């Protein structure tokens, strides 16, 4: 019962952020749905994804409303899963069986605890951690071949795309529209299907790093992004409270 209550409180907090973004910038429910549909299209290319059934914008909009404006299809999965990463020094990584993926930059930011204390419901700590991580790596958002952004709900990738610098504040809804973040679009976003369609065992962050690493190694089969050299993985914790950004690259980017 406790975990169910906590999940409901979290959902309503994210719904509040979504409502604020819609009010300020004209973001629509259809644009939120674009995030879920793109994630499902990527999941259909991933044999490890938990949910691979077809999903349309209409399906998302007509799904059961759980906390306005978010329907059940705007919410991440809640299923079993596990992930792990191994980190070693670069000089030792050269001797590993698989090609190493290098951490080029990393940063984190904590801005609040409860949603009621969030300085601005439409601006997250990604606006702090993102620029720091990109500066360390010496690259820009536009250089990224793959973006793995925590998608606990459909509003979160929209907020992170803006705060990380992929598009101006308020433009996230339009940025994801028209299949721009789906397979074949302008930005390869959450290529494993994300927390919305691949897996979400309560803590999803490591899966971002795993998929980014697989893409940079060229191990993703049907969903592989061509000539992927740079990737960003961005994790989220609490109620948009804690943000962490990691920029990864192949050996040729070091």
PDB file of C-alpha atoms in Angstrom:
ATOM      1  CA  UNK A   1       0.000   0.000   0.000  1.00  0.00           C
ATOM      2  CA  UNK A   2       2.813   2.402   0.888  1.00  0.00           C
ATOM      3  CA  UNK A   3       4.552   2.038  -2.468  1.00  0.00           C
ATOM      4  CA  UNK A   4       1.250   2.496  -4.308  1.00  0.00           C
ATOM      5  CA  UNK A   5       0.547   5.731  -2.444  1.00  0.00           C
ATOM      6  CA  UNK A   6       4.063   6.968  -3.124  1.00  0.00           C
ATOM      7  CA  UNK A   7       3.716   6.170  -6.840  1.00  0.00           C
ATOM      8  CA  UNK A   8       0.413   8.041  -7.017  1.00  0.00           C
ATOM      9  CA  UNK A   9       1.922  11.104  -5.342  1.00  0.00           C
ATOM     10  CA  UNK A  10       4.860  11.034  -7.742  1.00  0.00           C
ATOM     11  CA  UNK A  11       2.585  10.728 -10.761  1.00  0.00           C
ATOM     12  CA  UNK A  12       0.477  13.697  -9.713  1.00  0.00           C
ATOM     13  CA  UNK A  13       3.608  15.778  -9.178  1.00  0.00           C
ATOM     14  CA  UNK A  14       4.767  15.090 -12.729  1.00  0.00           C
ATOM     15  CA  UNK A  15       1.264  15.782 -13.988  1.00  0.00           C
ATOM     16  CA  UNK A  16       1.503  19.171 -12.288  1.00  0.00           C
ATOM     17  CA  UNK A  17       4.726  19.918 -14.175  1.00  0.00           C
ATOM     18  CA  UNK A  18       3.101  18.790 -17.422  1.00  0.00           C
ATOM     19  CA  UNK A  19       0.094  21.025 -16.832  1.00  0.00           C
ATOM     20  CA  UNK A  20       2.329  24.002 -16.146  1.00  0.00           C
ATOM     21  CA  UNK A  21       4.312  23.396 -19.326  1.00  0.00           C
ATOM     22  CA  UNK A  22       1.087  23.159 -21.318  1.00  0.00           C
ATOM     23  CA  UNK A  23      -0.187  26.383 -19.781  1.00  0.00           C
ATOM     24  CA  UNK A  24       2.992  28.389 -20.373  1.00  0.00           C
ATOM     25  CA  UNK A  25       4.090  27.072 -23.758  1.00  0.00           C
ATOM     26  CA  UNK A  26       1.040  25.604 -25.448  1.00  0.00           C
ATOM     27  CA  UNK A  27       2.321  22.039 -25.236  1.00  0.00           C
ATOM     28  CA  UNK A  28      -0.472  19.626 -26.169  1.00  0.00           C
ATOM     29  CA  UNK A  29      -1.523  16.182 -25.060  1.00  0.00           C
ATOM     30  CA  UNK A  30      -0.820  15.022 -28.603  1.00  0.00           C
ATOM     31  CA  UNK A  31       2.790  16.161 -28.238  1.00  0.00           C
ATOM     32  CA  UNK A  32       3.115  14.269 -24.962  1.00  0.00           C
ATOM     33  CA  UNK A  33       1.717  11.234 -26.739  1.00  0.00           C
ATOM     34  CA  UNK A  34       4.399  11.548 -29.427  1.00  0.00           C
ATOM     35  CA  UNK A  35       6.984  10.629 -26.775  1.00  0.00           C
ATOM     36  CA  UNK A  36       5.147   7.427 -25.848  1.00  0.00           C
ATOM     37  CA  UNK A  37       4.571   6.429 -29.473  1.00  0.00           C
ATOM     38  CA  UNK A  38       8.224   7.015 -30.412  1.00  0.00           C
ATOM     39  CA  UNK A  39       9.357   4.947 -27.429  1.00  0.00           C
ATOM     40  CA  UNK A  40       7.055   2.109 -28.497  1.00  0.00           C
ATOM     41  CA  UNK A  41       8.379   2.220 -32.052  1.00  0.00           C
ATOM     42  CA  UNK A  42      11.929   1.861 -30.732  1.00  0.00           C
ATOM     43  CA  UNK A  43      10.776  -0.959 -28.418  1.00  0.00           C
ATOM     44  CA  UNK A  44       9.367  -2.842 -31.388  1.00  0.00           C
ATOM     45  CA  UNK A  45      12.948  -3.032 -32.691  1.00  0.00           C
ATOM     46  CA  UNK A  46      14.259  -4.306 -29.354  1.00  0.00           C
ATOM     47  CA  UNK A  47      13.681  -8.006 -28.572  1.00  0.00           C
ATOM     48  CA  UNK A  48      14.413  -7.306 -24.888  1.00  0.00           C
ATOM     49  CA  UNK A  49      11.620  -4.721 -24.523  1.00  0.00           C
ATOM     50  CA  UNK A  50       8.758  -5.732 -22.234  1.00  0.00           C
ATOM     51  CA  UNK A  51       6.002  -4.121 -24.330  1.00  0.00           C
ATOM     52  CA  UNK A  52       6.117  -4.194 -28.136  1.00  0.00           C
ATOM     53  CA  UNK A  53       2.468  -3.938 -29.202  1.00  0.00           C
ATOM     54  CA  UNK A  54       1.599  -1.179 -31.703  1.00  0.00           C
ATOM     55  CA  UNK A  55       0.706   2.169 -30.119  1.00  0.00           C
ATOM     56  CA  UNK A  56      -0.800   5.242 -31.747  1.00  0.00           C
ATOM     57  CA  UNK A  57      -1.326   8.843 -30.668  1.00  0.00           C
ATOM     58  CA  UNK A  58      -5.045   8.087 -30.408  1.00  0.00           C
ATOM     59  CA  UNK A  59      -4.348   5.056 -28.218  1.00  0.00           C
ATOM     60  CA  UNK A  60      -2.420   7.247 -25.770  1.00  0.00           C
ATOM     61  CA  UNK A  61      -5.076   9.961 -25.702  1.00  0.00           C
ATOM     62  CA  UNK A  62      -7.957   7.527 -25.215  1.00  0.00           C
ATOM     63  CA  UNK A  63      -6.211   5.491 -22.517  1.00  0.00           C
ATOM     64  CA  UNK A  64      -7.418   5.666 -18.915  1.00  0.00           C
ATOM     65  CA  UNK A  65      -6.684   9.039 -17.364  1.00  0.00           C
ATOM     66  CA  UNK A  66      -4.726   8.593 -14.150  1.00  0.00           C
ATOM     67  CA  UNK A  67      -3.679  12.157 -13.313  1.00  0.00           C
ATOM     68  CA  UNK A  68      -4.699  14.868 -15.745  1.00  0.00           C
ATOM     69  CA  UNK A  69      -3.131  15.400 -18.286  1.00  0.00           C
ATOM     70  CA  UNK A  70      -1.343  12.034 -18.052  1.00  0.00           C
ATOM     71  CA  UNK A  71      -3.033   8.817 -19.115  1.00  0.00           C
ATOM     72  CA  UNK A  72      -1.769   5.353 -18.266  1.00  0.00           C
ATOM     73  CA  UNK A  73       0.144   5.348 -21.580  1.00  0.00           C
ATOM     74  CA  UNK A  74       1.989   8.509 -20.530  1.00  0.00           C
ATOM     75  CA  UNK A  75       3.431   6.580 -17.583  1.00  0.00           C
ATOM     76  CA  UNK A  76       6.441   4.277 -17.407  1.00  0.00           C
ATOM     77  CA  UNK A  77       6.224   0.549 -16.898  1.00  0.00           C
ATOM     78  CA  UNK A  78       6.531  -1.075 -13.494  1.00  0.00           C
ATOM     79  CA  UNK A  79       8.185  -4.431 -14.032  1.00  0.00           C
ATOM     80  CA  UNK A  80      11.152  -6.572 -13.056  1.00  0.00           C
ATOM     81  CA  UNK A  81      14.591  -5.914 -14.470  1.00  0.00           C
ATOM     82  CA  UNK A  82      18.237  -5.402 -13.619  1.00  0.00           C
ATOM     83  CA  UNK A  83      21.241  -3.654 -15.114  1.00  0.00           C
ATOM     84  CA  UNK A  84      24.912  -3.269 -14.271  1.00  0.00           C
ATOM     85  CA  UNK A  85      27.930  -1.388 -15.567  1.00  0.00           C
ATOM     86  CA  UNK A  86      31.651  -2.071 -15.126  1.00  0.00           C
ATOM     87  CA  UNK A  87      34.096   0.843 -15.016  1.00  0.00           C
ATOM     88  CA  UNK A  88      37.867   0.510 -15.337  1.00  0.00           C
ATOM     89  CA  UNK A  89      40.750   2.812 -16.184  1.00  0.00           C
ATOM     90  CA  UNK A  90      41.093   3.655 -19.856  1.00  0.00           C
ATOM     91  CA  UNK A  91      44.498   2.015 -20.106  1.00  0.00           C
ATOM     92  CA  UNK A  92      43.120  -1.265 -18.756  1.00  0.00           C
ATOM     93  CA  UNK A  93      39.944  -1.044 -20.836  1.00  0.00           C
ATOM     94  CA  UNK A  94      42.045  -1.434 -23.983  1.00  0.00           C
ATOM     95  CA  UNK A  95      42.625  -5.068 -23.012  1.00  0.00           C
ATOM     96  CA  UNK A  96      38.956  -5.898 -22.467  1.00  0.00           C
ATOM     97  CA  UNK A  97      37.158  -8.286 -24.807  1.00  0.00           C
ATOM     98  CA  UNK A  98      34.801  -5.579 -26.078  1.00  0.00           C
ATOM     99  CA  UNK A  99      35.581  -2.090 -27.287  1.00  0.00           C
ATOM    100  CA  UNK A 100      35.541   0.380 -24.391  1.00  0.00           C
ATOM    101  CA  UNK A 101      33.142   3.313 -24.218  1.00  0.00           C
ATOM    102  CA  UNK A 102      34.649   6.379 -22.563  1.00  0.00           C
ATOM    103  CA  UNK A 103      33.104   8.760 -20.037  1.00  0.00           C
ATOM    104  CA  UNK A 104      33.849  12.175 -21.520  1.00  0.00           C
ATOM    105  CA  UNK A 105      31.925  14.324 -19.084  1.00  0.00           C
ATOM    106  CA  UNK A 106      29.601  13.976 -16.096  1.00  0.00           C
ATOM    107  CA  UNK A 107      27.755  16.273 -13.714  1.00  0.00           C
ATOM    108  CA  UNK A 108      24.780  16.302 -11.373  1.00  0.00           C
ATOM    109  CA  UNK A 109      22.476  18.818  -9.712  1.00  0.00           C
ATOM    110  CA  UNK A 110      19.911  18.721  -6.894  1.00  0.00           C
ATOM    111  CA  UNK A 111      17.439  21.583  -6.765  1.00  0.00           C
ATOM    112  CA  UNK A 112      14.737  20.532  -4.268  1.00  0.00           C
ATOM    113  CA  UNK A 113      13.063  17.590  -2.582  1.00  0.00           C
ATOM    114  CA  UNK A 114       9.305  17.989  -2.862  1.00  0.00           C
ATOM    115  CA  UNK A 115       7.598  19.329  -5.973  1.00  0.00           C
ATOM    116  CA  UNK A 116       6.165  22.177  -3.881  1.00  0.00           C
ATOM    117  CA  UNK A 117       9.716  23.489  -3.451  1.00  0.00           C
ATOM    118  CA  UNK A 118      10.720  23.257  -7.113  1.00  0.00           C
ATOM    119  CA  UNK A 119      11.929  26.718  -8.177  1.00  0.00           C
ATOM    120  CA  UNK A 120      10.200  26.489 -11.575  1.00  0.00           C
ATOM    121  CA  UNK A 121       7.955  23.568 -12.567  1.00  0.00           C
ATOM    122  CA  UNK A 122       9.223  23.726 -16.139  1.00  0.00           C
ATOM    123  CA  UNK A 123      12.982  23.998 -15.451  1.00  0.00           C
ATOM    124  CA  UNK A 124      14.904  21.062 -13.987  1.00  0.00           C
ATOM    125  CA  UNK A 125      18.424  20.610 -12.660  1.00  0.00           C
ATOM    126  CA  UNK A 126      19.339  19.288 -16.111  1.00  0.00           C
ATOM    127  CA  UNK A 127      19.808  22.947 -17.013  1.00  0.00           C
ATOM    128  CA  UNK A 128      22.758  22.867 -14.576  1.00  0.00           C
ATOM    129  CA  UNK A 129      24.171  19.354 -15.006  1.00  0.00           C
ATOM    130  CA  UNK A 130      23.816  19.278 -18.788  1.00  0.00           C
ATOM    131  CA  UNK A 131      25.957  22.304 -19.681  1.00  0.00           C
ATOM    132  CA  UNK A 132      28.603  21.193 -17.167  1.00  0.00           C
ATOM    133  CA  UNK A 133      28.821  17.663 -18.606  1.00  0.00           C
ATOM    134  CA  UNK A 134      28.917  18.906 -22.206  1.00  0.00           C
ATOM    135  CA  UNK A 135      31.602  21.467 -21.312  1.00  0.00           C
ATOM    136  CA  UNK A 136      33.752  18.763 -19.712  1.00  0.00           C
ATOM    137  CA  UNK A 137      33.388  16.634 -22.824  1.00  0.00           C
ATOM    138  CA  UNK A 138      34.053  19.566 -25.157  1.00  0.00           C
ATOM    139  CA  UNK A 139      30.952  18.817 -27.225  1.00  0.00           C
ATOM    140  CA  UNK A 140      27.459  20.215 -27.789  1.00  0.00           C
ATOM    141  CA  UNK A 141      23.985  18.678 -27.668  1.00  0.00           C
ATOM    142  CA  UNK A 142      23.836  18.925 -31.463  1.00  0.00           C
ATOM    143  CA  UNK A 143      26.869  16.602 -31.641  1.00  0.00           C
ATOM    144  CA  UNK A 144      25.023  13.719 -29.986  1.00  0.00           C
ATOM    145  CA  UNK A 145      24.163  10.695 -32.091  1.00  0.00           C
ATOM    146  CA  UNK A 146      22.063   9.125 -29.326  1.00  0.00           C
ATOM    147  CA  UNK A 147      20.144  10.653 -26.409  1.00  0.00           C
ATOM    148  CA  UNK A 148      19.003   8.461 -23.543  1.00  0.00           C
ATOM    149  CA  UNK A 149      16.748  10.575 -21.306  1.00  0.00           C
ATOM    150  CA  UNK A 150      14.863   9.230 -18.299  1.00  0.00           C
ATOM    151  CA  UNK A 151      11.219   8.900 -19.349  1.00  0.00           C
ATOM    152  CA  UNK A 152       9.320   8.127 -16.179  1.00  0.00           C
ATOM    153  CA  UNK A 153       6.486  10.069 -17.804  1.00  0.00           C
ATOM    154  CA  UNK A 154       6.078  11.609 -21.250  1.00  0.00           C
ATOM    155  CA  UNK A 155       6.707  15.110 -19.928  1.00  0.00           C
ATOM    156  CA  UNK A 156      10.209  14.310 -18.641  1.00  0.00           C
ATOM    157  CA  UNK A 157      12.025  13.869 -21.993  1.00  0.00           C
ATOM    158  CA  UNK A 158      10.408  17.093 -23.184  1.00  0.00           C
ATOM    159  CA  UNK A 159      11.745  18.983 -20.158  1.00  0.00           C
ATOM    160  CA  UNK A 160      15.191  17.397 -20.483  1.00  0.00           C
ATOM    161  CA  UNK A 161      15.475  18.071 -24.218  1.00  0.00           C
ATOM    162  CA  UNK A 162      14.941  21.748 -23.421  1.00  0.00           C
ATOM    163  CA  UNK A 163      17.148  21.943 -20.344  1.00  0.00           C
ATOM    164  CA  UNK A 164      20.014  19.997 -21.918  1.00  0.00           C
ATOM    165  CA  UNK A 165      20.009  22.363 -24.881  1.00  0.00           C
ATOM    166  CA  UNK A 166      18.552  20.290 -27.712  1.00  0.00           C
ATOM    167  CA  UNK A 167      15.879  22.946 -28.211  1.00  0.00           C
ATOM    168  CA  UNK A 168      14.835  26.248 -26.578  1.00  0.00           C
ATOM    169  CA  UNK A 169      12.694  26.296 -23.437  1.00  0.00           C
ATOM    170  CA  UNK A 170       9.064  25.789 -24.382  1.00  0.00           C
ATOM    171  CA  UNK A 171       9.869  24.137 -27.722  1.00  0.00           C
ATOM    172  CA  UNK A 172      10.136  20.549 -26.450  1.00  0.00           C
ATOM    173  CA  UNK A 173       6.627  19.577 -27.490  1.00  0.00           C
ATOM    174  CA  UNK A 174       7.166  20.766 -31.024  1.00  0.00           C
ATOM    175  CA  UNK A 175      10.636  19.186 -31.069  1.00  0.00           C
ATOM    176  CA  UNK A 176       9.272  15.668 -30.489  1.00  0.00           C
ATOM    177  CA  UNK A 177       6.395  16.048 -32.954  1.00  0.00           C
ATOM    178  CA  UNK A 178       6.164  14.464 -36.364  1.00  0.00           C
ATOM    179  CA  UNK A 179       8.239  11.434 -35.423  1.00  0.00           C
ATOM    180  CA  UNK A 180      11.364  13.531 -34.852  1.00  0.00           C
ATOM    181  CA  UNK A 181      12.528  11.286 -31.985  1.00  0.00           C
ATOM    182  CA  UNK A 182      11.186   8.023 -33.431  1.00  0.00           C
ATOM    183  CA  UNK A 183      13.175   5.593 -35.589  1.00  0.00           C
ATOM    184  CA  UNK A 184      14.246   7.399 -38.738  1.00  0.00           C
ATOM    185  CA  UNK A 185      13.745  10.824 -37.127  1.00  0.00           C
ATOM    186  CA  UNK A 186      16.194  13.620 -36.488  1.00  0.00           C
ATOM    187  CA  UNK A 187      17.267  12.513 -32.999  1.00  0.00           C
ATOM    188  CA  UNK A 188      17.618   8.915 -31.791  1.00  0.00           C
ATOM    189  CA  UNK A 189      15.910   9.180 -28.395  1.00  0.00           C
ATOM    190  CA  UNK A 190      15.589   6.295 -25.944  1.00  0.00           C
ATOM    191  CA  UNK A 191      16.424   3.681 -28.523  1.00  0.00           C
ATOM    192  CA  UNK A 192      15.720   0.694 -26.268  1.00  0.00           C
ATOM    193  CA  UNK A 193      12.104   1.783 -25.801  1.00  0.00           C
ATOM    194  CA  UNK A 194      12.815   3.669 -22.599  1.00  0.00           C
ATOM    195  CA  UNK A 195      11.041   3.322 -19.305  1.00  0.00           C
ATOM    196  CA  UNK A 196       7.787   3.778 -21.190  1.00  0.00           C
ATOM    197  CA  UNK A 197       8.065   0.567 -23.211  1.00  0.00           C
ATOM    198  CA  UNK A 198      11.294  -1.327 -22.468  1.00  0.00           C
ATOM    199  CA  UNK A 199      11.718  -1.704 -18.718  1.00  0.00           C
ATOM    200  CA  UNK A 200      11.285   0.217 -15.473  1.00  0.00           C
ATOM    201  CA  UNK A 201      12.000  -1.749 -12.277  1.00  0.00           C
ATOM    202  CA  UNK A 202      11.605   1.290 -10.027  1.00  0.00           C
ATOM    203  CA  UNK A 203      15.130   2.576 -10.642  1.00  0.00           C
ATOM    204  CA  UNK A 204      15.822   3.017 -14.349  1.00  0.00           C
ATOM    205  CA  UNK A 205      19.002   5.088 -14.560  1.00  0.00           C
ATOM    206  CA  UNK A 206      21.538   2.330 -15.297  1.00  0.00           C
ATOM    207  CA  UNK A 207      19.521   1.190 -18.310  1.00  0.00           C
ATOM    208  CA  UNK A 208      20.240   4.581 -19.892  1.00  0.00           C
ATOM    209  CA  UNK A 209      23.967   3.919 -19.646  1.00  0.00           C
ATOM    210  CA  UNK A 210      23.626   0.331 -20.856  1.00  0.00           C
ATOM    211  CA  UNK A 211      21.741   1.292 -24.021  1.00  0.00           C
ATOM    212  CA  UNK A 212      24.026   4.236 -24.746  1.00  0.00           C
ATOM    213  CA  UNK A 213      27.030   1.921 -24.408  1.00  0.00           C
ATOM    214  CA  UNK A 214      25.470  -0.703 -26.657  1.00  0.00           C
ATOM    215  CA  UNK A 215      24.735   1.912 -29.317  1.00  0.00           C
ATOM    216  CA  UNK A 216      28.309   3.201 -29.262  1.00  0.00           C
ATOM    217  CA  UNK A 217      29.570  -0.357 -29.579  1.00  0.00           C
ATOM    218  CA  UNK A 218      27.263  -1.084 -32.501  1.00  0.00           C
ATOM    219  CA  UNK A 219      25.501  -3.918 -30.648  1.00  0.00           C
ATOM    220  CA  UNK A 220      21.871  -2.880 -31.119  1.00  0.00           C
ATOM    221  CA  UNK A 221      20.863  -4.881 -34.155  1.00  0.00           C
ATOM    222  CA  UNK A 222      17.751  -3.620 -35.902  1.00  0.00           C
ATOM    223  CA  UNK A 223      17.601  -0.437 -33.825  1.00  0.00           C
ATOM    224  CA  UNK A 224      21.279   0.441 -34.272  1.00  0.00           C
ATOM    225  CA  UNK A 225      22.017   4.104 -34.996  1.00  0.00           C
ATOM    226  CA  UNK A 226      24.471   4.355 -37.873  1.00  0.00           C
ATOM    227  CA  UNK A 227      28.018   5.451 -37.042  1.00  0.00           C
ATOM    228  CA  UNK A 228      27.134   6.355 -33.448  1.00  0.00           C
ATOM    229  CA  UNK A 229      30.145   8.024 -31.802  1.00  0.00           C
ATOM    230  CA  UNK A 230      28.670  10.231 -29.067  1.00  0.00           C
ATOM    231  CA  UNK A 231      25.799   9.686 -26.658  1.00  0.00           C
ATOM    232  CA  UNK A 232      24.295  11.464 -23.695  1.00  0.00           C
ATOM    233  CA  UNK A 233      22.561   9.642 -20.841  1.00  0.00           C
ATOM    234  CA  UNK A 234      20.511  11.719 -18.424  1.00  0.00           C
ATOM    235  CA  UNK A 235      19.027  10.354 -15.214  1.00  0.00           C
ATOM    236  CA  UNK A 236      16.296  11.775 -13.018  1.00  0.00           C
ATOM    237  CA  UNK A 237      15.425  11.149  -9.376  1.00  0.00           C
ATOM    238  CA  UNK A 238      12.751  12.165  -6.920  1.00  0.00           C
ATOM    239  CA  UNK A 239      10.105  14.521  -8.314  1.00  0.00           C
ATOM    240  CA  UNK A 240      12.340  16.217 -10.891  1.00  0.00           C
ATOM    241  CA  UNK A 241      14.627  16.783  -7.910  1.00  0.00           C
ATOM    242  CA  UNK A 242      17.958  15.169  -8.758  1.00  0.00           C
ATOM    243  CA  UNK A 243      19.475  15.254 -12.236  1.00  0.00           C
ATOM    244  CA  UNK A 244      22.639  13.606 -13.561  1.00  0.00           C
ATOM    245  CA  UNK A 245      24.137  13.886 -17.040  1.00  0.00           C
ATOM    246  CA  UNK A 246      26.835  11.666 -18.548  1.00  0.00           C
ATOM    247  CA  UNK A 247      28.405  12.135 -21.985  1.00  0.00           C
ATOM    248  CA  UNK A 248      29.876   8.969 -23.501  1.00  0.00           C
ATOM    249  CA  UNK A 249      32.028   8.475 -26.564  1.00  0.00           C
ATOM    250  CA  UNK A 250      33.892   5.897 -28.605  1.00  0.00           C
ATOM    251  CA  UNK A 251      37.687   5.718 -28.570  1.00  0.00           C
ATOM    252  CA  UNK A 252      37.950   8.056 -31.558  1.00  0.00           C
ATOM    253  CA  UNK A 253      36.275  10.844 -29.548  1.00  0.00           C
ATOM    254  CA  UNK A 254      38.794  10.813 -26.694  1.00  0.00           C
TER     255      UNK A 254
END
